[in-house]
Amino acid sequence: MATSALRTAIPRGFRRPSLLLRPGLLSAQNTSRRHFSDVSPTSIFHLTETEDMLKESVGRFARDVVLPKTREMDENEMMDKSIVEQLFEQGLMGVEIEEEYGGSGMGFGAVVVAIEELARIDPSVSVLVDVHNTLVNTAFRTYGSAALKEKYLPKLATGTVGSFCLSEPASGSDAFALQTKAVKSESGGSYKITGQKMWITNAAESEIFIVFANIAPERRYKGITAFVVEKGMPGFNIAKKEKKLGIRASSTCVLTFDDVEVPAENLLGEEGEGYKYAISLLNEGRIGIAAQMTGLALGAWENAVKYVWNERKQFGQYIGDFQGMQFQIAQARTEIEAARALVFNAVRTKEAGGVRAGEGFVREAAMAKLYASQVAQKVSGSAIEWMGGMGFVREGLAEKYWRDSKIGAIYEGTSNIQLQTIAKLLQKEYKQ
């Protein structure tokens, strides 16, 4: 839905049906407003021409290039380097980065479309693109100085993977309890970072890292500051690559910092503002994860129904033709579409600047991520049962979708954190 349509569809003050029956009221109160009849209704899934073209091209890329390597990457627990290279060649690693920096110059909706399409084939590839775009690129575009943008955005758009480094062994959901410290030099020309980060996505492929460290622990979370760290800086080490249940081709690593000296110009934004940046970025990132989960659910559903409607027979007919199976299939697809509606509602709400003063799109993002991750687990689990033995073996993708789905309820804010966020916002609105 176009931004202008969002802003004019429900003007403020028009809540009672009786008001809508007074045709002269709109012009009488505000002659600049358009009449309701001038607004063309559109589906929440309506894509712009650019988004629609991107959806088609990314879907084709995922099927033709990613799919043949998906099982091998999962078994090897490693992202194929040629896939990463082609993601850059396709412009999928700099979707929102401005063209002057070598990016595609598209909008946030385009990022979400790309994430969902990739996840229909391989959620591991999808999350690489997601984190790089919604967290890393957005951090530079939103909070980076002109010098940082000029130095790093061209690299991030054309060939260098980035990571977002917030979580630590003792600070997951309580992210702002982080222990990594940064000490400013007496001259003010640099900072030394010491500490450890954990669960860092894309770390094995990355060369640019946004690292959150505390410059004033006595101020607690108000001392948290963001820095740009490059691979190869003395004292910085990628210590361990985790072996995981799902999204195994996506690297998740432990990082250590032993007096890593970072020049003052690598300060991202302002000192002590890191916690605000993290909150803002993660709200956007959660929409990306929600899209990853809806894409995964779609992929699992499509993979299964093609099998039960075209290949697997029992008692003389395709099992997908049994009413009991059809009801399950219909229910699953309905829930997928409901989750996608939440995702695209969050996308358009963000693009429109939010709907509630002081809240932006926080509620929409939390609801989308919460429900999409629930649906992804449910549908991918059901898909295995529909396919029987063929769903359980590692010959196909059914069991992989199910393994990959579990992470959706954990990273970028657990399901319990999303529920807490939603409840607090609702309480703020309704509690007297």
Short mmCIF file of C-alpha atoms in Angstrom, two decimals:
data_model
loop_
_atom_site.label_atom_id
_atom_site.label_comp_id
_atom_site.label_asym_id
_atom_site.label_seq_id
_atom_site.Cartn_x
_atom_site.Cartn_y
_atom_site.Cartn_z
CA MET A 1 0.00 0.00 0.00
CA ALA A 2 1.35 3.40 -0.91
CA THR A 3 2.28 5.72 1.95
CA SER A 4 -0.18 8.36 0.73
CA ALA A 5 -2.98 5.80 0.85
CA LEU A 6 -2.10 4.86 4.42
CA ARG A 7 -2.24 8.47 5.51
CA THR A 8 -5.53 9.29 3.83
CA ALA A 9 -7.48 6.05 4.25
CA ILE A 10 -8.60 6.72 7.84
CA PRO A 11 -8.34 10.41 8.74
CA ARG A 12 -8.19 11.25 12.42
CA GLY A 13 -11.53 11.81 14.06
CA PHE A 14 -13.51 9.49 11.80
CA ARG A 15 -14.29 6.65 14.14
CA ARG A 16 -18.08 6.76 14.42
CA PRO A 17 -20.13 5.41 11.51
CA SER A 18 -22.47 8.42 11.74
CA LEU A 19 -19.65 10.73 10.74
CA LEU A 20 -18.97 8.71 7.63
CA LEU A 21 -22.54 9.26 6.50
CA ARG A 22 -22.06 13.02 6.28
CA PRO A 23 -20.50 13.55 2.84
CA GLY A 24 -19.80 17.23 3.35
CA LEU A 25 -17.86 16.78 6.55
CA LEU A 26 -14.52 16.03 4.98
CA SER A 27 -14.47 19.15 2.86
CA ALA A 28 -15.95 21.25 5.62
CA GLN A 29 -13.26 20.33 8.14
CA ASN A 30 -10.23 20.12 5.89
CA THR A 31 -10.43 20.95 2.21
CA SER A 32 -6.95 19.51 1.63
CA ARG A 33 -8.13 15.97 2.39
CA ARG A 34 -9.22 13.68 -0.40
CA HIS A 35 -12.67 12.16 -0.42
CA PHE A 36 -12.90 8.49 0.57
CA SER A 37 -14.11 7.62 -2.91
CA ASP A 38 -10.81 8.85 -4.33
CA VAL A 39 -8.83 6.24 -2.39
CA SER A 40 -8.42 2.93 -4.21
CA PRO A 41 -8.46 -0.03 -1.78
CA THR A 42 -5.42 -2.28 -2.06
CA SER A 43 -4.46 -5.62 -0.59
CA ILE A 44 -1.97 -5.57 2.26
CA PHE A 45 0.12 -7.86 0.04
CA HIS A 46 0.17 -5.30 -2.75
CA LEU A 47 3.75 -4.84 -3.98
CA THR A 48 5.20 -1.88 -5.79
CA GLU A 49 6.42 -2.50 -9.30
CA THR A 50 10.01 -2.60 -8.02
CA GLU A 51 9.15 -5.04 -5.23
CA ASP A 52 7.23 -7.26 -7.62
CA MET A 53 10.13 -7.43 -10.07
CA LEU A 54 12.53 -8.15 -7.23
CA LYS A 55 10.30 -10.93 -5.91
CA GLU A 56 10.36 -12.64 -9.29
CA SER A 57 14.12 -12.30 -9.80
CA VAL A 58 15.03 -13.38 -6.25
CA GLY A 59 12.67 -16.35 -6.44
CA ARG A 60 14.32 -17.47 -9.66
CA PHE A 61 17.79 -16.97 -8.18
CA ALA A 62 16.85 -18.99 -5.10
CA ARG A 63 15.49 -21.89 -7.16
CA ASP A 64 18.20 -21.96 -9.80
CA VAL A 65 21.32 -21.05 -7.81
CA VAL A 66 20.69 -21.63 -4.10
CA LEU A 67 18.54 -24.78 -4.15
CA PRO A 68 21.14 -27.07 -5.84
CA LYS A 69 23.59 -26.28 -3.01
CA THR A 70 21.21 -26.10 -0.06
CA ARG A 71 21.59 -29.68 1.18
CA GLU A 72 25.37 -29.67 0.72
CA MET A 73 25.74 -26.40 2.66
CA ASP A 74 23.58 -27.75 5.48
CA GLU A 75 25.56 -30.99 5.72
CA ASN A 76 28.90 -29.13 5.61
CA GLU A 77 27.60 -26.45 8.00
CA MET A 78 29.17 -23.82 5.80
CA MET A 79 27.96 -21.14 3.42
CA ASP A 80 29.14 -21.66 -0.14
CA LYS A 81 31.43 -18.75 -1.08
CA SER A 82 30.00 -18.58 -4.57
CA ILE A 83 26.51 -18.04 -3.13
CA VAL A 84 27.75 -15.08 -1.10
CA GLU A 85 29.48 -13.63 -4.15
CA GLN A 86 26.34 -13.95 -6.23
CA LEU A 87 24.22 -12.34 -3.51
CA PHE A 88 26.39 -9.26 -3.94
CA GLU A 89 26.25 -9.52 -7.73
CA GLN A 90 22.45 -9.63 -7.56
CA GLY A 91 22.41 -6.47 -5.45
CA LEU A 92 20.82 -8.30 -2.50
CA MET A 93 23.42 -7.22 0.04
CA GLY A 94 22.82 -3.50 -0.46
CA VAL A 95 19.09 -3.30 -1.12
CA GLU A 96 18.52 -0.04 0.77
CA ILE A 97 22.02 1.40 0.37
CA GLU A 98 21.90 4.49 -1.80
CA GLU A 99 23.09 4.20 -5.38
CA GLU A 100 25.84 6.75 -4.75
CA TYR A 101 27.47 4.15 -2.49
CA GLY A 102 26.97 1.30 -4.94
CA GLY A 103 23.70 -0.01 -3.51
CA SER A 104 20.36 -0.77 -5.13
CA GLY A 105 18.60 2.24 -3.60
CA MET A 106 15.34 0.39 -2.91
CA GLY A 107 13.02 0.57 0.10
CA PHE A 108 12.53 -1.53 3.20
CA GLY A 109 9.67 -3.45 1.57
CA ALA A 110 12.11 -4.70 -1.05
CA VAL A 111 14.40 -6.06 1.68
CA VAL A 112 11.54 -8.01 3.22
CA VAL A 113 10.44 -9.41 -0.14
CA ALA A 114 13.99 -10.64 -0.81
CA ILE A 115 14.30 -12.21 2.65
CA GLU A 116 11.01 -14.06 2.30
CA GLU A 117 11.79 -15.38 -1.18
CA LEU A 118 15.22 -16.67 -0.16
CA ALA A 119 13.78 -18.34 2.96
CA ARG A 120 11.34 -20.34 0.85
CA ILE A 121 14.40 -22.23 -0.39
CA ASP A 122 17.08 -21.80 2.29
CA PRO A 123 16.58 -19.89 5.58
CA SER A 124 20.36 -19.93 6.15
CA VAL A 125 20.98 -17.81 3.07
CA SER A 126 17.99 -15.69 3.98
CA VAL A 127 19.31 -14.75 7.43
CA LEU A 128 22.70 -13.82 6.02
CA VAL A 129 20.97 -11.29 3.78
CA ASP A 130 18.61 -10.24 6.57
CA VAL A 131 21.21 -9.38 9.21
CA HIS A 132 23.49 -7.71 6.69
CA ASN A 133 20.71 -5.45 5.39
CA THR A 134 18.38 -4.74 8.31
CA LEU A 135 20.98 -4.45 11.08
CA VAL A 136 24.41 -3.67 9.65
CA ASN A 137 23.61 -1.55 6.61
CA THR A 138 20.83 0.27 8.42
CA ALA A 139 23.15 1.07 11.32
CA PHE A 140 25.62 2.78 9.00
CA ARG A 141 22.92 4.52 6.97
CA THR A 142 21.11 5.81 10.05
CA TYR A 143 23.85 6.53 12.58
CA GLY A 144 27.12 6.60 10.68
CA SER A 145 29.08 9.78 10.08
CA ALA A 146 29.62 10.95 6.51
CA ALA A 147 33.14 9.53 6.68
CA LEU A 148 31.97 6.12 7.91
CA LYS A 149 29.31 5.96 5.20
CA GLU A 150 31.81 6.81 2.48
CA LYS A 151 34.31 4.27 3.81
CA TYR A 152 32.08 1.30 4.59
CA LEU A 153 28.79 1.45 2.65
CA PRO A 154 30.42 0.85 -0.77
CA LYS A 155 32.15 -2.23 0.68
CA LEU A 156 28.97 -3.52 2.32
CA ALA A 157 27.04 -3.03 -0.92
CA THR A 158 29.48 -4.72 -3.25
CA GLY A 159 31.54 -7.43 -1.57
CA THR A 160 32.05 -7.30 2.20
CA VAL A 161 29.77 -9.05 4.70
CA GLY A 162 28.94 -7.37 8.01
CA SER A 163 27.96 -8.59 11.50
CA PHE A 164 25.97 -7.06 14.35
CA CYS A 165 27.63 -7.84 17.69
CA LEU A 166 25.39 -7.30 20.73
CA SER A 167 24.79 -10.63 22.52
CA GLU A 168 27.18 -12.03 25.11
CA PRO A 169 27.36 -15.23 27.22
CA ALA A 170 25.57 -13.53 30.12
CA SER A 171 23.43 -11.06 28.20
CA GLY A 172 20.95 -12.49 25.75
CA SER A 173 17.41 -11.31 26.37
CA ASP A 174 18.88 -8.87 28.89
CA ALA A 175 21.08 -7.46 26.15
CA PHE A 176 21.99 -4.32 28.03
CA ALA A 177 23.71 -6.26 30.81
CA LEU A 178 26.65 -6.68 28.43
CA GLN A 179 30.12 -6.79 29.97
CA THR A 180 32.29 -5.84 26.99
CA LYS A 181 34.08 -2.59 27.83
CA ALA A 182 35.66 0.20 25.83
CA VAL A 183 38.23 2.54 27.37
CA LYS A 184 38.98 5.86 25.72
CA SER A 185 42.63 6.83 25.38
CA GLU A 186 43.94 9.90 27.18
CA SER A 187 44.41 11.65 23.86
CA GLY A 188 40.87 10.82 22.81
CA GLY A 189 42.12 9.43 19.52
CA SER A 190 41.11 5.83 20.08
CA TYR A 191 39.30 3.28 22.24
CA LYS A 192 40.42 -0.12 23.50
CA ILE A 193 37.73 -2.82 23.52
CA THR A 194 37.91 -5.84 25.84
CA GLY A 195 35.35 -8.60 26.21
CA GLN A 196 33.50 -11.37 24.43
CA LYS A 197 30.52 -11.64 22.10
CA MET A 198 28.45 -14.75 21.46
CA TRP A 199 25.87 -15.98 18.90
CA ILE A 200 27.13 -13.59 16.23
CA THR A 201 25.51 -14.28 12.86
CA ASN A 202 27.62 -14.05 9.68
CA ALA A 203 30.82 -13.86 11.75
CA ALA A 204 32.76 -16.42 9.70
CA GLU A 205 32.06 -14.54 6.46
CA SER A 206 32.28 -11.00 7.84
CA GLU A 207 35.05 -8.45 7.69
CA ILE A 208 33.11 -5.55 9.24
CA PHE A 209 31.63 -5.78 12.72
CA ILE A 210 29.39 -3.37 14.61
CA VAL A 211 30.36 -3.96 18.23
CA PHE A 212 28.50 -2.70 21.29
CA ALA A 213 30.65 -1.99 24.35
CA ASN A 214 30.21 -0.01 27.56
CA ILE A 215 32.41 3.08 28.02
CA ALA A 216 30.91 3.90 31.43
CA PRO A 217 29.77 0.75 33.31
CA GLU A 218 28.74 2.87 36.28
CA ARG A 219 26.05 4.39 34.05
CA ARG A 220 24.84 0.89 33.19
CA TYR A 221 23.05 0.73 29.83
CA LYS A 222 23.51 4.47 29.28
CA GLY A 223 27.21 3.85 28.77
CA ILE A 224 26.70 1.45 25.87
CA THR A 225 28.35 2.71 22.70
CA ALA A 226 28.66 1.30 19.17
CA PHE A 227 31.96 0.90 17.33
CA VAL A 228 33.08 -0.33 13.93
CA VAL A 229 35.68 -3.09 14.19
CA GLU A 230 37.44 -4.63 11.22
CA LYS A 231 38.62 -8.19 10.86
CA GLY A 232 42.37 -8.30 11.31
CA MET A 233 42.60 -5.62 13.98
CA PRO A 234 45.15 -6.78 16.60
CA GLY A 235 43.48 -8.49 19.54
CA PHE A 236 40.27 -9.30 17.67
CA ASN A 237 39.61 -13.00 17.17
CA ILE A 238 36.81 -15.19 15.81
CA ALA A 239 37.20 -17.86 18.47
CA LYS A 240 34.64 -20.54 17.81
CA LYS A 241 32.01 -21.49 15.27
CA GLU A 242 28.95 -23.04 16.87
CA LYS A 243 27.46 -26.35 15.70
CA LYS A 244 23.70 -25.82 15.61
CA LEU A 245 20.37 -27.61 15.31
CA GLY A 246 19.22 -25.52 12.35
CA ILE A 247 20.29 -22.82 9.86
CA ARG A 248 23.57 -24.71 9.91
CA ALA A 249 25.06 -23.05 6.83
CA SER A 250 24.69 -19.69 8.55
CA SER A 251 27.77 -19.08 10.66
CA THR A 252 27.26 -18.31 14.36
CA CYS A 253 30.48 -17.56 16.22
CA VAL A 254 32.07 -16.46 19.47
CA LEU A 255 34.19 -13.31 19.19
CA THR A 256 36.88 -12.18 21.61
CA PHE A 257 38.35 -8.71 22.06
CA ASP A 258 41.68 -8.34 23.85
CA ASP A 259 42.49 -4.61 24.03
CA VAL A 260 41.40 -4.11 20.43
CA GLU A 261 42.36 -0.55 19.56
CA VAL A 262 39.73 1.19 17.49
CA PRO A 263 40.31 4.70 16.09
CA ALA A 264 37.94 7.39 17.39
CA GLU A 265 36.57 7.92 13.89
CA ASN A 266 35.15 4.38 14.11
CA LEU A 267 32.71 5.48 16.78
CA LEU A 268 29.26 4.82 15.34
CA GLY A 269 26.97 7.68 16.30
CA GLU A 270 27.50 9.18 19.74
CA GLU A 271 28.93 7.92 22.99
CA GLY A 272 26.34 6.40 25.31
CA GLU A 273 23.66 6.16 22.63
CA GLY A 274 24.33 2.57 21.66
CA TYR A 275 21.38 1.16 23.57
CA LYS A 276 18.99 3.43 21.67
CA TYR A 277 20.53 2.38 18.36
CA ALA A 278 20.26 -1.30 19.25
CA ILE A 279 16.59 -1.02 20.20
CA SER A 280 15.74 0.80 16.99
CA LEU A 281 17.72 -1.56 14.77
CA LEU A 282 16.35 -4.70 16.38
CA ASN A 283 12.78 -3.50 15.89
CA GLU A 284 13.48 -3.35 12.16
CA GLY A 285 15.43 -6.60 12.25
CA ARG A 286 12.49 -8.41 13.83
CA ILE A 287 10.40 -7.72 10.77
CA GLY A 288 13.15 -9.30 8.71
CA ILE A 289 13.18 -12.39 10.92
CA ALA A 290 9.38 -12.56 10.67
CA ALA A 291 9.72 -12.55 6.87
CA GLN A 292 12.31 -15.30 7.12
CA MET A 293 9.82 -17.37 9.08
CA THR A 294 6.91 -16.80 6.68
CA GLY A 295 9.18 -17.65 3.78
CA LEU A 296 10.26 -20.82 5.57
CA ALA A 297 6.64 -21.76 6.30
CA LEU A 298 5.71 -21.22 2.66
CA GLY A 299 8.64 -23.30 1.49
CA ALA A 300 7.78 -26.17 3.86
CA TRP A 301 4.11 -26.05 2.90
CA GLU A 302 4.80 -25.98 -0.85
CA ASN A 303 7.36 -28.76 -0.62
CA ALA A 304 4.88 -30.99 1.21
CA VAL A 305 1.73 -30.32 -0.81
CA LYS A 306 3.50 -30.98 -4.08
CA TYR A 307 4.36 -34.39 -2.72
CA VAL A 308 0.97 -35.32 -1.20
CA TRP A 309 -1.01 -34.05 -4.20
CA ASN A 310 1.24 -35.42 -6.93
CA GLU A 311 3.33 -38.34 -5.67
CA ARG A 312 2.27 -40.12 -2.49
CA LYS A 313 -0.69 -42.51 -2.78
CA GLN A 314 -2.42 -44.63 -0.17
CA PHE A 315 -5.56 -46.76 -0.58
CA GLY A 316 -5.62 -46.01 -4.28
CA GLN A 317 -5.58 -42.20 -4.16
CA TYR A 318 -3.26 -39.31 -3.49
CA ILE A 319 -3.21 -38.69 0.24
CA GLY A 320 -3.73 -35.00 -0.40
CA ASP A 321 -7.19 -35.89 -1.71
CA PHE A 322 -8.38 -37.20 1.66
CA GLN A 323 -10.58 -34.66 3.40
CA GLY A 324 -8.72 -34.93 6.68
CA MET A 325 -5.48 -34.03 4.91
CA GLN A 326 -7.08 -31.24 2.93
CA PHE A 327 -8.36 -29.61 6.11
CA GLN A 328 -4.85 -29.60 7.57
CA ILE A 329 -3.39 -28.17 4.38
CA ALA A 330 -6.02 -25.43 4.22
CA GLN A 331 -5.59 -24.55 7.90
CA ALA A 332 -1.82 -24.31 7.53
CA ARG A 333 -1.98 -22.06 4.50
CA THR A 334 -4.52 -19.81 6.22
CA GLU A 335 -2.18 -19.38 9.18
CA ILE A 336 0.73 -18.64 6.85
CA GLU A 337 -1.27 -15.90 5.16
CA ALA A 338 -2.29 -14.48 8.53
CA ALA A 339 1.37 -14.34 9.54
CA ARG A 340 2.31 -12.70 6.24
CA ALA A 341 -0.42 -10.11 6.79
CA LEU A 342 1.19 -9.20 10.12
CA VAL A 343 4.59 -8.98 8.43
CA PHE A 344 3.49 -6.73 5.62
CA ASN A 345 1.41 -4.63 7.98
CA ALA A 346 4.60 -4.06 10.00
CA VAL A 347 6.50 -3.23 6.80
CA ARG A 348 4.00 -0.64 5.63
CA THR A 349 3.60 0.79 9.12
CA LYS A 350 7.36 1.30 9.34
CA GLU A 351 7.44 2.89 5.90
CA ALA A 352 4.63 5.23 6.93
CA GLY A 353 6.53 6.32 10.02
CA GLY A 354 4.48 4.39 12.57
CA VAL A 355 0.88 4.83 13.70
CA ARG A 356 1.19 5.75 17.38
CA ALA A 357 3.23 8.64 18.74
CA GLY A 358 6.28 7.42 20.64
CA GLU A 359 5.73 3.81 19.62
CA GLY A 360 6.43 3.74 15.91
CA PHE A 361 6.13 0.18 14.63
CA VAL A 362 7.34 -1.66 17.75
CA ARG A 363 4.05 -3.44 18.41
CA GLU A 364 3.61 -4.42 14.78
CA ALA A 365 7.16 -5.82 14.56
CA ALA A 366 6.81 -7.80 17.79
CA MET A 367 3.47 -9.31 16.77
CA ALA A 368 4.79 -10.22 13.33
CA LYS A 369 7.89 -11.95 14.67
CA LEU A 370 6.02 -13.74 17.44
CA TYR A 371 3.28 -15.18 15.25
CA ALA A 372 5.43 -15.87 12.19
CA SER A 373 7.87 -17.95 14.26
CA GLN A 374 4.98 -19.89 15.81
CA VAL A 375 3.45 -20.60 12.41
CA ALA A 376 6.81 -21.61 10.93
CA GLN A 377 7.34 -24.25 13.62
CA LYS A 378 3.80 -25.55 13.38
CA VAL A 379 3.61 -25.76 9.59
CA SER A 380 7.08 -27.22 9.08
CA GLY A 381 6.31 -29.87 11.71
CA SER A 382 2.99 -30.75 10.10
CA ALA A 383 4.64 -30.93 6.68
CA ILE A 384 6.90 -33.73 7.89
CA GLU A 385 3.89 -35.73 9.04
CA TRP A 386 2.07 -35.18 5.75
CA MET A 387 5.07 -36.57 3.87
CA GLY A 388 5.55 -39.56 6.18
CA GLY A 389 8.90 -41.28 5.88
CA MET A 390 9.99 -38.99 3.05
CA GLY A 391 9.56 -36.05 5.38
CA PHE A 392 11.73 -37.60 8.06
CA VAL A 393 14.77 -38.52 5.99
CA ARG A 394 17.49 -36.08 4.99
CA GLU A 395 17.07 -36.81 1.31
CA GLY A 396 14.64 -33.91 0.94
CA LEU A 397 14.18 -30.54 2.63
CA ALA A 398 11.21 -31.18 4.91
CA GLU A 399 13.21 -32.01 8.03
CA LYS A 400 15.57 -29.10 7.36
CA TYR A 401 12.73 -26.60 7.29
CA TRP A 402 11.60 -27.89 10.69
CA ARG A 403 15.10 -27.66 12.19
CA ASP A 404 15.57 -24.19 10.74
CA SER A 405 12.24 -22.98 12.13
CA LYS A 406 13.20 -23.28 15.80
CA ILE A 407 15.60 -20.35 15.79
CA GLY A 408 12.77 -17.95 14.93
CA ALA A 409 11.52 -18.13 18.50
CA ILE A 410 14.98 -17.34 19.87
CA TYR A 411 17.09 -14.79 18.02
CA GLU A 412 16.51 -11.04 17.78
CA GLY A 413 14.24 -11.28 20.80
CA THR A 414 12.72 -14.51 22.13
CA SER A 415 9.01 -15.18 21.90
CA ASN A 416 8.64 -14.36 25.59
CA ILE A 417 10.33 -11.01 25.04
CA GLN A 418 7.94 -10.29 22.16
CA LEU A 419 4.97 -11.17 24.37
CA GLN A 420 6.31 -8.91 27.09
CA THR A 421 6.80 -6.06 24.64
CA ILE A 422 3.29 -6.42 23.23
CA ALA A 423 1.73 -6.66 26.69
CA LYS A 424 3.52 -3.55 27.95
CA LEU A 425 2.36 -1.51 24.99
CA LEU A 426 -1.20 -2.74 25.37
CA GLN A 427 -1.11 -2.05 29.09
CA LYS A 428 0.11 1.47 28.43
CA GLU A 429 -2.84 2.03 26.12
CA TYR A 430 -5.60 0.48 28.22
CA LYS A 431 -4.59 0.68 31.88
CA GLN A 432 -6.18 3.63 33.65
#
